[in-house]
Amino acid sequence: MSHRERTWVMVLASGGSDAHEWQKVHVDNPDRNQFGARLGGRSLLRMTLSRARLIVPSERICLVVDRAQKRYWSGSLAKLYCGNVIVQPCNRGSAVEILLAVLTMLERDPWARIVAMPSHHYVDDEPALTSSLLDAATPTAPTRDKLTLVGIQPEEADPELGYILPGCWLEDGTRSVHRVVNSSGKALAREMVARGALWDSSIVAARAVVLLGVLRARMPGLVDQMETTMAQGDSPDVRANALTQLYARLPSVDRSLTVAEGAEPVCRVITARPCGWSNLGTPRRVASVIRRLQLTEPCTKALGRVRRVIAPRAVQTPMKVEP
C-alpha cells in the first residue's frame, strides 16, 4: 500500500429495503422485543459501526443514509465525526448509494481505499467476520487495482441471495472470480452451491478510484450526471438541492448489477471465516435468524407486522441512463 493510501469504511444504511424497515420497526426497539434484547440492546446499524471501528479509526468511518431515514438513526449518528454522514435525498438503489459515497470520498481523500458494507447484516461471531474484513482491507499486489469481494461459505442453497463462483487461487490467498450471479432462483442456487460458489455478502473493498472506474464503465451516463451535480458550487444547500433534482429522475440501480455481476475480470474474492453471517434483507431471512436464536412468539408476531408495512421492492431498471 502506498504511504498516501488510507482505508475508510463506508457503511451503507440507505434504503427502502426490507432490512431497513425491519430495523426501524423491530430491531431498533430493543426494550420491546427479544431479538433486540439478544443483540444487547443495539441496533444492527450500531453493530455495524462497532465492527467498522475495529477496522479503522472512528474519523475514517462514513455513513450513507436517506434523508427520510436520518431521524431513525439519531442515536447512532451522534458518535460519528462531523461531516462523515452522507445524506441521500431518497433511495435509488445500492449502486447509486455507492457512487455518491465514492465521489464524496474522492473529494476528501483522493488516495482512499474503501471497505463498503451494508448495515443489515447479523453475525454470531463478530471477531471472525472482522478478521476477514481486515484481510479485505489490506491490499496485495493482485488486489491493489481490483475489487475484493467477501464471500460466505453457504449453509444452504438460498434463492434469495447472490452467489460468487470463485476461479483460480492466487499467491496471496485470494481467488479470481469466474461468475457472479445476482438473482438465482432455486434451481440455479442449487447449481451454484454444488459448483462451490459462495454467498455474496455485498461487502466490497477497493481503492476509490478503482471502484469509480468500474461504476463508470457500467453506467457512464449516471456517473457523468452525478459528477456534474456534485460540482455545482461548494455550498451544502446548493449541492443538496441539485442532488434532490437529480435523484428525482434517476432509476433504481442495484450494486450487484454494476459492482460485481459483469465485472468479474476486475474482481477477486476472499472467503470469510465461519461467523454465522445472515443478510436480513427479507422477512424470510429474518425469520431464519429468529429460529436460529430460538426466539419465540413475540418476535414472530413482530415479524408479521414488518411484513405488512414493507413496501414492495422496487423493480431494478436497466443500468443505461440517458444523458
PDB file of C-alpha atoms in Angstrom:
ATOM      1  CA  MET A   1       0.000   0.000   0.000  1.00  0.00           C
ATOM      2  CA  SER A   2       1.267   3.481  -0.832  1.00  0.00           C
ATOM      3  CA  HIS A   3       2.052   5.576   2.227  1.00  0.00           C
ATOM      4  CA  ARG A   4      -0.547   8.006   0.910  1.00  0.00           C
ATOM      5  CA  GLU A   5      -3.335   5.428   0.815  1.00  0.00           C
ATOM      6  CA  ARG A   6      -5.688   5.201   3.776  1.00  0.00           C
ATOM      7  CA  THR A   7      -8.537   2.805   4.405  1.00  0.00           C
ATOM      8  CA  TRP A   8     -12.021   4.138   5.071  1.00  0.00           C
ATOM      9  CA  VAL A   9     -15.134   2.152   5.967  1.00  0.00           C
ATOM     10  CA  MET A  10     -18.316   3.162   4.188  1.00  0.00           C
ATOM     11  CA  VAL A  11     -21.428   1.907   5.994  1.00  0.00           C
ATOM     12  CA  LEU A  12     -24.382   1.760   3.630  1.00  0.00           C
ATOM     13  CA  ALA A  13     -27.528   2.367   5.669  1.00  0.00           C
ATOM     14  CA  SER A  14     -29.618   3.955   2.960  1.00  0.00           C
ATOM     15  CA  GLY A  15     -32.591   2.381   1.690  1.00  0.00           C
ATOM     16  CA  GLY A  16     -36.177   1.256   1.408  1.00  0.00           C
ATOM     17  CA  SER A  17     -35.237  -2.398   1.650  1.00  0.00           C
ATOM     18  CA  ASP A  18     -36.939  -4.916   3.868  1.00  0.00           C
ATOM     19  CA  ALA A  19     -33.929  -4.912   6.145  1.00  0.00           C
ATOM     20  CA  HIS A  20     -34.207  -1.252   6.982  1.00  0.00           C
ATOM     21  CA  GLU A  21     -37.949  -1.474   7.597  1.00  0.00           C
ATOM     22  CA  TRP A  22     -37.223  -4.388   9.941  1.00  0.00           C
ATOM     23  CA  GLN A  23     -34.611  -2.367  11.819  1.00  0.00           C
ATOM     24  CA  LYS A  24     -36.909   0.633  12.113  1.00  0.00           C
ATOM     25  CA  VAL A  25     -39.911  -1.312  13.382  1.00  0.00           C
ATOM     26  CA  HIS A  26     -38.287  -4.000  15.439  1.00  0.00           C
ATOM     27  CA  VAL A  27     -34.530  -4.210  15.939  1.00  0.00           C
ATOM     28  CA  ASP A  28     -34.117  -0.573  16.920  1.00  0.00           C
ATOM     29  CA  ASN A  29     -36.620  -1.013  19.754  1.00  0.00           C
ATOM     30  CA  PRO A  30     -34.591  -3.461  21.867  1.00  0.00           C
ATOM     31  CA  ASP A  31     -36.511  -2.886  25.078  1.00  0.00           C
ATOM     32  CA  ARG A  32     -39.708  -4.150  23.463  1.00  0.00           C
ATOM     33  CA  ASN A  33     -38.579  -7.334  21.751  1.00  0.00           C
ATOM     34  CA  GLN A  34     -36.481 -10.427  22.292  1.00  0.00           C
ATOM     35  CA  PHE A  35     -34.474 -10.003  19.104  1.00  0.00           C
ATOM     36  CA  GLY A  36     -33.261  -6.554  20.116  1.00  0.00           C
ATOM     37  CA  ALA A  37     -32.509  -7.829  23.613  1.00  0.00           C
ATOM     38  CA  ARG A  38     -30.477 -10.686  22.145  1.00  0.00           C
ATOM     39  CA  LEU A  39     -28.409  -8.047  20.330  1.00  0.00           C
ATOM     40  CA  GLY A  40     -27.533  -6.486  23.668  1.00  0.00           C
ATOM     41  CA  GLY A  41     -29.820  -3.504  23.180  1.00  0.00           C
ATOM     42  CA  ARG A  42     -28.029  -2.463  19.990  1.00  0.00           C
ATOM     43  CA  SER A  43     -29.439  -1.996  16.520  1.00  0.00           C
ATOM     44  CA  LEU A  44     -27.868  -3.678  13.508  1.00  0.00           C
ATOM     45  CA  LEU A  45     -26.541  -0.272  12.480  1.00  0.00           C
ATOM     46  CA  ARG A  46     -24.772   0.201  15.793  1.00  0.00           C
ATOM     47  CA  MET A  47     -23.335  -3.287  15.499  1.00  0.00           C
ATOM     48  CA  THR A  48     -22.050  -2.460  12.014  1.00  0.00           C
ATOM     49  CA  LEU A  49     -20.469   0.768  13.241  1.00  0.00           C
ATOM     50  CA  SER A  50     -18.799  -1.124  16.084  1.00  0.00           C
ATOM     51  CA  ARG A  51     -17.471  -3.593  13.522  1.00  0.00           C
ATOM     52  CA  ALA A  52     -16.131  -0.705  11.460  1.00  0.00           C
ATOM     53  CA  ARG A  53     -14.271   0.737  14.460  1.00  0.00           C
ATOM     54  CA  LEU A  54     -12.259  -2.470  14.696  1.00  0.00           C
ATOM     55  CA  ILE A  55     -11.012  -1.884  11.159  1.00  0.00           C
ATOM     56  CA  VAL A  56     -10.281   1.861  11.014  1.00  0.00           C
ATOM     57  CA  PRO A  57     -10.240   4.850  13.407  1.00  0.00           C
ATOM     58  CA  SER A  58     -13.614   6.467  14.060  1.00  0.00           C
ATOM     59  CA  GLU A  59     -12.728   9.525  11.998  1.00  0.00           C
ATOM     60  CA  ARG A  60     -12.466   7.315   8.896  1.00  0.00           C
ATOM     61  CA  ILE A  61     -15.953   5.823   9.158  1.00  0.00           C
ATOM     62  CA  CYS A  62     -18.626   7.320   6.898  1.00  0.00           C
ATOM     63  CA  LEU A  63     -22.314   6.514   6.787  1.00  0.00           C
ATOM     64  CA  VAL A  64     -24.760   6.887   3.907  1.00  0.00           C
ATOM     65  CA  VAL A  65     -28.417   7.402   4.858  1.00  0.00           C
ATOM     66  CA  ASP A  66     -31.581   8.600   3.162  1.00  0.00           C
ATOM     67  CA  ARG A  67     -32.873  11.987   4.204  1.00  0.00           C
ATOM     68  CA  ALA A  68     -36.145  10.482   5.422  1.00  0.00           C
ATOM     69  CA  GLN A  69     -34.339   7.818   7.456  1.00  0.00           C
ATOM     70  CA  LYS A  70     -31.882  10.078   9.224  1.00  0.00           C
ATOM     71  CA  ARG A  71     -34.180  10.609  12.200  1.00  0.00           C
ATOM     72  CA  TYR A  72     -34.335   6.862  12.871  1.00  0.00           C
ATOM     73  CA  TRP A  73     -30.559   6.689  13.239  1.00  0.00           C
ATOM     74  CA  SER A  74     -30.150   9.755  15.505  1.00  0.00           C
ATOM     75  CA  GLY A  75     -28.646   7.775  18.384  1.00  0.00           C
ATOM     76  CA  SER A  76     -26.106   6.006  16.185  1.00  0.00           C
ATOM     77  CA  LEU A  77     -25.143   9.177  14.298  1.00  0.00           C
ATOM     78  CA  ALA A  78     -24.196  11.016  17.467  1.00  0.00           C
ATOM     79  CA  LYS A  79     -20.865   9.172  17.713  1.00  0.00           C
ATOM     80  CA  LEU A  80     -19.804   9.857  14.125  1.00  0.00           C
ATOM     81  CA  TYR A  81     -17.448  12.667  13.225  1.00  0.00           C
ATOM     82  CA  CYS A  82     -18.945  15.849  11.793  1.00  0.00           C
ATOM     83  CA  GLY A  83     -19.179  15.610   8.022  1.00  0.00           C
ATOM     84  CA  ASN A  84     -18.987  11.809   7.937  1.00  0.00           C
ATOM     85  CA  VAL A  85     -22.722  11.357   7.378  1.00  0.00           C
ATOM     86  CA  ILE A  86     -23.598  11.424   3.685  1.00  0.00           C
ATOM     87  CA  VAL A  87     -27.299  12.095   3.132  1.00  0.00           C
ATOM     88  CA  GLN A  88     -29.115  10.970   0.001  1.00  0.00           C
ATOM     89  CA  PRO A  89     -32.369  12.695  -0.992  1.00  0.00           C
ATOM     90  CA  CYS A  90     -34.013   9.256  -1.339  1.00  0.00           C
ATOM     91  CA  ASN A  91     -33.247   5.644  -2.147  1.00  0.00           C
ATOM     92  CA  ARG A  92     -32.172   4.900  -5.707  1.00  0.00           C
ATOM     93  CA  GLY A  93     -30.545   1.528  -5.180  1.00  0.00           C
ATOM     94  CA  SER A  94     -27.250   0.452  -3.698  1.00  0.00           C
ATOM     95  CA  ALA A  95     -25.197   1.236  -6.830  1.00  0.00           C
ATOM     96  CA  VAL A  96     -26.259   4.893  -6.729  1.00  0.00           C
ATOM     97  CA  GLU A  97     -25.619   4.905  -2.980  1.00  0.00           C
ATOM     98  CA  ILE A  98     -22.073   3.638  -3.528  1.00  0.00           C
ATOM     99  CA  LEU A  99     -21.484   6.124  -6.347  1.00  0.00           C
ATOM    100  CA  LEU A 100     -22.431   9.094  -4.159  1.00  0.00           C
ATOM    101  CA  ALA A 101     -20.213   7.757  -1.370  1.00  0.00           C
ATOM    102  CA  VAL A 102     -17.222   7.214  -3.671  1.00  0.00           C
ATOM    103  CA  LEU A 103     -17.424  10.675  -5.230  1.00  0.00           C
ATOM    104  CA  THR A 104     -17.777  12.267  -1.808  1.00  0.00           C
ATOM    105  CA  MET A 105     -14.802  10.286  -0.545  1.00  0.00           C
ATOM    106  CA  LEU A 106     -12.598  11.205  -3.512  1.00  0.00           C
ATOM    107  CA  GLU A 107     -13.186  14.890  -2.756  1.00  0.00           C
ATOM    108  CA  ARG A 108     -11.896  14.311   0.750  1.00  0.00           C
ATOM    109  CA  ASP A 109      -9.139  11.769   0.153  1.00  0.00           C
ATOM    110  CA  PRO A 110      -8.104  11.016  -3.465  1.00  0.00           C
ATOM    111  CA  TRP A 111      -5.977   8.094  -2.244  1.00  0.00           C
ATOM    112  CA  ALA A 112      -8.756   6.497  -0.209  1.00  0.00           C
ATOM    113  CA  ARG A 113      -9.258   2.743  -0.093  1.00  0.00           C
ATOM    114  CA  ILE A 114     -12.867   1.913   0.750  1.00  0.00           C
ATOM    115  CA  VAL A 115     -14.440  -1.043   2.516  1.00  0.00           C
ATOM    116  CA  ALA A 116     -18.157  -0.696   1.733  1.00  0.00           C
ATOM    117  CA  MET A 117     -20.557  -2.781   3.779  1.00  0.00           C
ATOM    118  CA  PRO A 118     -24.334  -2.773   4.320  1.00  0.00           C
ATOM    119  CA  SER A 119     -25.789  -2.174   7.763  1.00  0.00           C
ATOM    120  CA  HIS A 120     -28.318  -5.021   7.744  1.00  0.00           C
ATOM    121  CA  HIS A 121     -26.011  -7.984   8.382  1.00  0.00           C
ATOM    122  CA  TYR A 122     -26.227 -10.075  11.529  1.00  0.00           C
ATOM    123  CA  VAL A 123     -23.357 -12.355  12.595  1.00  0.00           C
ATOM    124  CA  ASP A 124     -22.907 -14.726  15.513  1.00  0.00           C
ATOM    125  CA  ASP A 125     -19.116 -14.321  15.674  1.00  0.00           C
ATOM    126  CA  GLU A 126     -18.088 -10.686  15.257  1.00  0.00           C
ATOM    127  CA  PRO A 127     -14.293 -11.248  15.666  1.00  0.00           C
ATOM    128  CA  ALA A 128     -14.314 -13.839  12.876  1.00  0.00           C
ATOM    129  CA  LEU A 129     -16.027 -11.503  10.403  1.00  0.00           C
ATOM    130  CA  THR A 130     -13.870  -8.553  11.466  1.00  0.00           C
ATOM    131  CA  SER A 131     -10.737 -10.596  10.828  1.00  0.00           C
ATOM    132  CA  SER A 132     -11.938 -11.312   7.288  1.00  0.00           C
ATOM    133  CA  LEU A 133     -12.754  -7.644   6.715  1.00  0.00           C
ATOM    134  CA  LEU A 134      -9.226  -6.723   7.776  1.00  0.00           C
ATOM    135  CA  ASP A 135      -7.961  -9.157   5.139  1.00  0.00           C
ATOM    136  CA  ALA A 136     -10.140  -7.473   2.529  1.00  0.00           C
ATOM    137  CA  ALA A 137      -8.958  -4.031   3.645  1.00  0.00           C
ATOM    138  CA  THR A 138      -5.292  -4.956   3.198  1.00  0.00           C
ATOM    139  CA  PRO A 139      -4.304  -4.698  -0.472  1.00  0.00           C
ATOM    140  CA  THR A 140      -1.872  -7.095  -2.088  1.00  0.00           C
ATOM    141  CA  ALA A 141      -0.225  -6.982  -5.496  1.00  0.00           C
ATOM    142  CA  PRO A 142      -3.044  -8.999  -7.138  1.00  0.00           C
ATOM    143  CA  THR A 143      -5.790  -6.938  -5.457  1.00  0.00           C
ATOM    144  CA  ARG A 144      -4.475  -3.363  -5.488  1.00  0.00           C
ATOM    145  CA  ASP A 145      -6.220  -2.493  -8.754  1.00  0.00           C
ATOM    146  CA  LYS A 146      -9.119  -4.916  -8.293  1.00  0.00           C
ATOM    147  CA  LEU A 147     -12.365  -5.115  -6.375  1.00  0.00           C
ATOM    148  CA  THR A 148     -12.101  -7.510  -3.436  1.00  0.00           C
ATOM    149  CA  LEU A 149     -15.391  -9.259  -2.723  1.00  0.00           C
ATOM    150  CA  VAL A 150     -16.144 -11.070   0.524  1.00  0.00           C
ATOM    151  CA  GLY A 151     -17.825 -14.438   0.057  1.00  0.00           C
ATOM    152  CA  ILE A 152     -19.574 -16.523   2.710  1.00  0.00           C
ATOM    153  CA  GLN A 153     -19.461 -20.311   2.775  1.00  0.00           C
ATOM    154  CA  PRO A 154     -23.127 -21.223   2.109  1.00  0.00           C
ATOM    155  CA  GLU A 155     -25.181 -23.150   4.639  1.00  0.00           C
ATOM    156  CA  GLU A 156     -27.897 -23.888   2.080  1.00  0.00           C
ATOM    157  CA  ALA A 157     -28.926 -23.153  -1.492  1.00  0.00           C
ATOM    158  CA  ASP A 158     -30.716 -19.902  -0.686  1.00  0.00           C
ATOM    159  CA  PRO A 159     -32.502 -18.499  -3.786  1.00  0.00           C
ATOM    160  CA  GLU A 160     -32.759 -15.025  -2.234  1.00  0.00           C
ATOM    161  CA  LEU A 161     -29.002 -14.453  -2.082  1.00  0.00           C
ATOM    162  CA  GLY A 162     -26.432 -13.689  -4.742  1.00  0.00           C
ATOM    163  CA  TYR A 163     -23.568 -16.078  -5.447  1.00  0.00           C
ATOM    164  CA  ILE A 164     -19.877 -15.753  -6.297  1.00  0.00           C
ATOM    165  CA  LEU A 165     -18.277 -18.630  -8.182  1.00  0.00           C
ATOM    166  CA  PRO A 166     -14.529 -18.463  -7.452  1.00  0.00           C
ATOM    167  CA  GLY A 167     -11.885 -19.195 -10.047  1.00  0.00           C
ATOM    168  CA  CYS A 168      -8.194 -19.964  -9.651  1.00  0.00           C
ATOM    169  CA  TRP A 169      -6.188 -19.398  -6.480  1.00  0.00           C
ATOM    170  CA  LEU A 170      -3.675 -16.539  -6.402  1.00  0.00           C
ATOM    171  CA  GLU A 171      -0.449 -16.363  -4.452  1.00  0.00           C
ATOM    172  CA  ASP A 172      -1.906 -14.030  -1.815  1.00  0.00           C
ATOM    173  CA  GLY A 173      -4.684 -16.457  -0.877  1.00  0.00           C
ATOM    174  CA  THR A 174      -7.424 -14.671  -2.824  1.00  0.00           C
ATOM    175  CA  ARG A 175      -9.169 -16.183  -5.837  1.00  0.00           C
ATOM    176  CA  SER A 176     -10.199 -14.848  -9.194  1.00  0.00           C
ATOM    177  CA  VAL A 177     -13.933 -14.558  -9.842  1.00  0.00           C
ATOM    178  CA  HIS A 178     -15.390 -16.786 -12.530  1.00  0.00           C
ATOM    179  CA  ARG A 179     -19.002 -15.680 -12.213  1.00  0.00           C
ATOM    180  CA  VAL A 180     -21.272 -13.538 -10.070  1.00  0.00           C
ATOM    181  CA  VAL A 181     -24.976 -14.375 -10.016  1.00  0.00           C
ATOM    182  CA  ASN A 182     -27.413 -11.767  -8.737  1.00  0.00           C
ATOM    183  CA  SER A 183     -30.903 -13.267  -8.612  1.00  0.00           C
ATOM    184  CA  SER A 184     -30.546 -17.017  -8.665  1.00  0.00           C
ATOM    185  CA  GLY A 185     -33.835 -18.880  -8.166  1.00  0.00           C
ATOM    186  CA  LYS A 186     -33.976 -22.294  -6.541  1.00  0.00           C
ATOM    187  CA  ALA A 187     -32.514 -24.374  -9.374  1.00  0.00           C
ATOM    188  CA  LEU A 188     -29.601 -22.037 -10.072  1.00  0.00           C
ATOM    189  CA  ALA A 189     -28.905 -21.616  -6.352  1.00  0.00           C
ATOM    190  CA  ARG A 190     -28.573 -25.386  -6.004  1.00  0.00           C
ATOM    191  CA  GLU A 191     -26.293 -25.497  -9.043  1.00  0.00           C
ATOM    192  CA  MET A 192     -24.111 -22.711  -7.678  1.00  0.00           C
ATOM    193  CA  VAL A 193     -23.691 -24.400  -4.308  1.00  0.00           C
ATOM    194  CA  ALA A 194     -22.906 -27.721  -5.996  1.00  0.00           C
ATOM    195  CA  ARG A 195     -20.172 -25.974  -8.008  1.00  0.00           C
ATOM    196  CA  GLY A 196     -18.565 -24.486  -4.896  1.00  0.00           C
ATOM    197  CA  ALA A 197     -19.987 -20.975  -5.103  1.00  0.00           C
ATOM    198  CA  LEU A 198     -20.053 -18.621  -2.122  1.00  0.00           C
ATOM    199  CA  TRP A 199     -22.837 -16.413  -0.887  1.00  0.00           C
ATOM    200  CA  ASP A 200     -22.235 -12.818  -1.976  1.00  0.00           C
ATOM    201  CA  SER A 201     -22.052 -10.744   1.226  1.00  0.00           C
ATOM    202  CA  SER A 202     -22.327  -7.444  -0.737  1.00  0.00           C
ATOM    203  CA  ILE A 203     -19.153  -6.320   1.060  1.00  0.00           C
ATOM    204  CA  VAL A 204     -16.556  -4.901  -1.313  1.00  0.00           C
ATOM    205  CA  ALA A 205     -13.119  -3.374  -0.782  1.00  0.00           C
ATOM    206  CA  ALA A 206     -11.235  -1.340  -3.374  1.00  0.00           C
ATOM    207  CA  ARG A 207      -9.380   1.879  -3.966  1.00  0.00           C
ATOM    208  CA  ALA A 208     -11.941   4.603  -4.524  1.00  0.00           C
ATOM    209  CA  VAL A 209     -10.567   5.396  -7.998  1.00  0.00           C
ATOM    210  CA  VAL A 210     -10.839   1.725  -8.992  1.00  0.00           C
ATOM    211  CA  LEU A 211     -14.403   1.488  -7.733  1.00  0.00           C
ATOM    212  CA  LEU A 212     -15.321   4.661  -9.602  1.00  0.00           C
ATOM    213  CA  GLY A 213     -13.769   3.239 -12.764  1.00  0.00           C
ATOM    214  CA  VAL A 214     -15.941   0.131 -12.532  1.00  0.00           C
ATOM    215  CA  LEU A 215     -19.056   2.224 -11.978  1.00  0.00           C
ATOM    216  CA  ARG A 216     -18.165   4.490 -14.906  1.00  0.00           C
ATOM    217  CA  ALA A 217     -17.666   1.516 -17.217  1.00  0.00           C
ATOM    218  CA  ARG A 218     -21.037   0.065 -16.269  1.00  0.00           C
ATOM    219  CA  MET A 219     -23.184   3.227 -16.081  1.00  0.00           C
ATOM    220  CA  PRO A 220     -21.272   6.129 -17.693  1.00  0.00           C
ATOM    221  CA  GLY A 221     -24.266   8.425 -18.117  1.00  0.00           C
ATOM    222  CA  LEU A 222     -25.257   8.188 -14.458  1.00  0.00           C
ATOM    223  CA  VAL A 223     -21.686   8.795 -13.273  1.00  0.00           C
ATOM    224  CA  ASP A 224     -21.410  11.870 -15.511  1.00  0.00           C
ATOM    225  CA  GLN A 225     -24.670  13.252 -14.155  1.00  0.00           C
ATOM    226  CA  MET A 226     -23.627  12.685 -10.546  1.00  0.00           C
ATOM    227  CA  GLU A 227     -20.220  14.316 -11.084  1.00  0.00           C
ATOM    228  CA  THR A 228     -21.831  17.318 -12.760  1.00  0.00           C
ATOM    229  CA  THR A 229     -24.350  17.669  -9.950  1.00  0.00           C
ATOM    230  CA  MET A 230     -21.712  17.495  -7.221  1.00  0.00           C
ATOM    231  CA  ALA A 231     -19.659  20.157  -8.979  1.00  0.00           C
ATOM    232  CA  GLN A 232     -22.451  22.717  -8.622  1.00  0.00           C
ATOM    233  CA  GLY A 233     -20.931  25.025  -6.039  1.00  0.00           C
ATOM    234  CA  ASP A 234     -19.393  24.482  -2.633  1.00  0.00           C
ATOM    235  CA  SER A 235     -22.468  25.426  -0.636  1.00  0.00           C
ATOM    236  CA  PRO A 236     -24.071  22.396   1.077  1.00  0.00           C
ATOM    237  CA  ASP A 237     -27.531  23.787   0.390  1.00  0.00           C
ATOM    238  CA  VAL A 238     -26.828  24.267  -3.322  1.00  0.00           C
ATOM    239  CA  ARG A 239     -25.473  20.745  -3.627  1.00  0.00           C
ATOM    240  CA  ALA A 240     -28.377  19.266  -1.645  1.00  0.00           C
ATOM    241  CA  ASN A 241     -30.900  20.971  -3.932  1.00  0.00           C
ATOM    242  CA  ALA A 242     -29.033  19.795  -7.031  1.00  0.00           C
ATOM    243  CA  LEU A 243     -28.927  16.227  -5.723  1.00  0.00           C
ATOM    244  CA  THR A 244     -32.660  16.323  -4.970  1.00  0.00           C
ATOM    245  CA  GLN A 245     -33.375  17.302  -8.568  1.00  0.00           C
ATOM    246  CA  LEU A 246     -31.042  14.615  -9.906  1.00  0.00           C
ATOM    247  CA  TYR A 247     -32.424  11.815  -7.719  1.00  0.00           C
ATOM    248  CA  ALA A 248     -35.961  12.684  -8.814  1.00  0.00           C
ATOM    249  CA  ARG A 249     -35.156  11.421 -12.312  1.00  0.00           C
ATOM    250  CA  LEU A 250     -32.703   8.594 -11.588  1.00  0.00           C
ATOM    251  CA  PRO A 251     -33.595   4.906 -11.984  1.00  0.00           C
ATOM    252  CA  SER A 252     -33.043   2.411  -9.174  1.00  0.00           C
ATOM    253  CA  VAL A 253     -29.800   0.503  -9.781  1.00  0.00           C
ATOM    254  CA  ASP A 254     -28.616  -2.332  -7.567  1.00  0.00           C
ATOM    255  CA  ARG A 255     -24.979  -2.775  -6.622  1.00  0.00           C
ATOM    256  CA  SER A 256     -24.890  -6.380  -7.808  1.00  0.00           C
ATOM    257  CA  LEU A 257     -25.786  -5.270 -11.335  1.00  0.00           C
ATOM    258  CA  THR A 258     -22.789  -2.949 -11.538  1.00  0.00           C
ATOM    259  CA  VAL A 259     -20.068  -3.560  -8.972  1.00  0.00           C
ATOM    260  CA  ALA A 260     -19.863  -7.336  -9.365  1.00  0.00           C
ATOM    261  CA  GLU A 261     -22.068  -9.053 -11.958  1.00  0.00           C
ATOM    262  CA  GLY A 262     -20.469  -8.419 -15.345  1.00  0.00           C
ATOM    263  CA  ALA A 263     -17.301  -7.014 -13.760  1.00  0.00           C
ATOM    264  CA  GLU A 264     -15.781 -10.396 -12.886  1.00  0.00           C
ATOM    265  CA  PRO A 265     -12.403  -9.748 -14.623  1.00  0.00           C
ATOM    266  CA  VAL A 266     -11.626  -6.913 -12.202  1.00  0.00           C
ATOM    267  CA  CYS A 267     -12.764  -8.815  -9.098  1.00  0.00           C
ATOM    268  CA  ARG A 268     -11.041 -11.002  -6.551  1.00  0.00           C
ATOM    269  CA  VAL A 269     -12.786 -12.890  -3.745  1.00  0.00           C
ATOM    270  CA  ILE A 270     -11.858 -13.981  -0.244  1.00  0.00           C
ATOM    271  CA  THR A 271     -13.847 -16.498   1.777  1.00  0.00           C
ATOM    272  CA  ALA A 272     -14.876 -15.132   5.160  1.00  0.00           C
ATOM    273  CA  ARG A 273     -14.103 -17.195   8.222  1.00  0.00           C
ATOM    274  CA  PRO A 274     -17.160 -19.026   9.622  1.00  0.00           C
ATOM    275  CA  CYS A 275     -19.099 -16.388  11.553  1.00  0.00           C
ATOM    276  CA  GLY A 276     -22.814 -17.203  11.408  1.00  0.00           C
ATOM    277  CA  TRP A 277     -23.476 -14.471   8.823  1.00  0.00           C
ATOM    278  CA  SER A 278     -27.026 -13.554   7.790  1.00  0.00           C
ATOM    279  CA  ASN A 279     -28.289 -10.918   5.395  1.00  0.00           C
ATOM    280  CA  LEU A 280     -31.535  -9.645   6.932  1.00  0.00           C
ATOM    281  CA  GLY A 281     -32.802  -8.419   3.586  1.00  0.00           C
ATOM    282  CA  THR A 282     -36.126 -10.241   3.510  1.00  0.00           C
ATOM    283  CA  PRO A 283     -38.678 -11.380   6.103  1.00  0.00           C
ATOM    284  CA  ARG A 284     -37.726 -14.997   5.387  1.00  0.00           C
ATOM    285  CA  ARG A 285     -34.084 -14.304   6.237  1.00  0.00           C
ATOM    286  CA  VAL A 286     -35.122 -12.527   9.429  1.00  0.00           C
ATOM    287  CA  ALA A 287     -37.352 -15.455  10.372  1.00  0.00           C
ATOM    288  CA  SER A 288     -34.430 -17.813   9.828  1.00  0.00           C
ATOM    289  CA  VAL A 289     -32.298 -15.887  12.329  1.00  0.00           C
ATOM    290  CA  ILE A 290     -35.173 -15.809  14.819  1.00  0.00           C
ATOM    291  CA  ARG A 291     -35.380 -19.592  14.628  1.00  0.00           C
ATOM    292  CA  ARG A 292     -31.623 -19.929  14.992  1.00  0.00           C
ATOM    293  CA  LEU A 293     -31.638 -17.753  18.094  1.00  0.00           C
ATOM    294  CA  GLN A 294     -34.577 -19.779  19.427  1.00  0.00           C
ATOM    295  CA  LEU A 295     -36.778 -16.736  19.894  1.00  0.00           C
ATOM    296  CA  THR A 296     -40.484 -17.227  20.362  1.00  0.00           C
ATOM    297  CA  GLU A 297     -43.948 -15.853  19.766  1.00  0.00           C
ATOM    298  CA  PRO A 298     -43.431 -12.102  20.376  1.00  0.00           C
ATOM    299  CA  CYS A 299     -40.746 -11.990  17.713  1.00  0.00           C
ATOM    300  CA  THR A 300     -42.892 -13.950  15.281  1.00  0.00           C
ATOM    301  CA  LYS A 301     -45.795 -11.547  15.772  1.00  0.00           C
ATOM    302  CA  ALA A 302     -43.500  -8.575  15.239  1.00  0.00           C
ATOM    303  CA  LEU A 303     -42.214 -10.140  12.041  1.00  0.00           C
ATOM    304  CA  GLY A 304     -45.788 -10.349  10.805  1.00  0.00           C
ATOM    305  CA  ARG A 305     -46.173  -6.622  11.406  1.00  0.00           C
ATOM    306  CA  VAL A 306     -42.975  -5.982   9.466  1.00  0.00           C
ATOM    307  CA  ARG A 307     -44.302  -7.987   6.515  1.00  0.00           C
ATOM    308  CA  ARG A 308     -47.405  -5.791   6.442  1.00  0.00           C
ATOM    309  CA  VAL A 309     -45.522  -2.492   6.449  1.00  0.00           C
ATOM    310  CA  ILE A 310     -42.788  -3.416   3.986  1.00  0.00           C
ATOM    311  CA  ALA A 311     -43.480  -1.862   0.617  1.00  0.00           C
ATOM    312  CA  PRO A 312     -42.980  -3.994  -2.489  1.00  0.00           C
ATOM    313  CA  ARG A 313     -39.399  -3.986  -3.646  1.00  0.00           C
ATOM    314  CA  ALA A 314     -38.550  -1.556  -6.410  1.00  0.00           C
ATOM    315  CA  VAL A 315     -38.086  -3.254  -9.758  1.00  0.00           C
ATOM    316  CA  GLN A 316     -34.471  -2.873 -10.863  1.00  0.00           C
ATOM    317  CA  THR A 317     -34.253  -0.971 -14.117  1.00  0.00           C
ATOM    318  CA  PRO A 318     -31.570  -1.303 -16.777  1.00  0.00           C
ATOM    319  CA  MET A 319     -28.369   0.490 -15.942  1.00  0.00           C
ATOM    320  CA  LYS A 320     -28.303   2.539 -19.108  1.00  0.00           C
ATOM    321  CA  VAL A 321     -29.131   6.122 -18.141  1.00  0.00           C
ATOM    322  CA  GLU A 322     -29.903   8.698 -20.732  1.00  0.00           C
ATOM    323  CA  PRO A 323     -27.784  11.891 -20.571  1.00  0.00           C
TER     324      PRO A 323
END
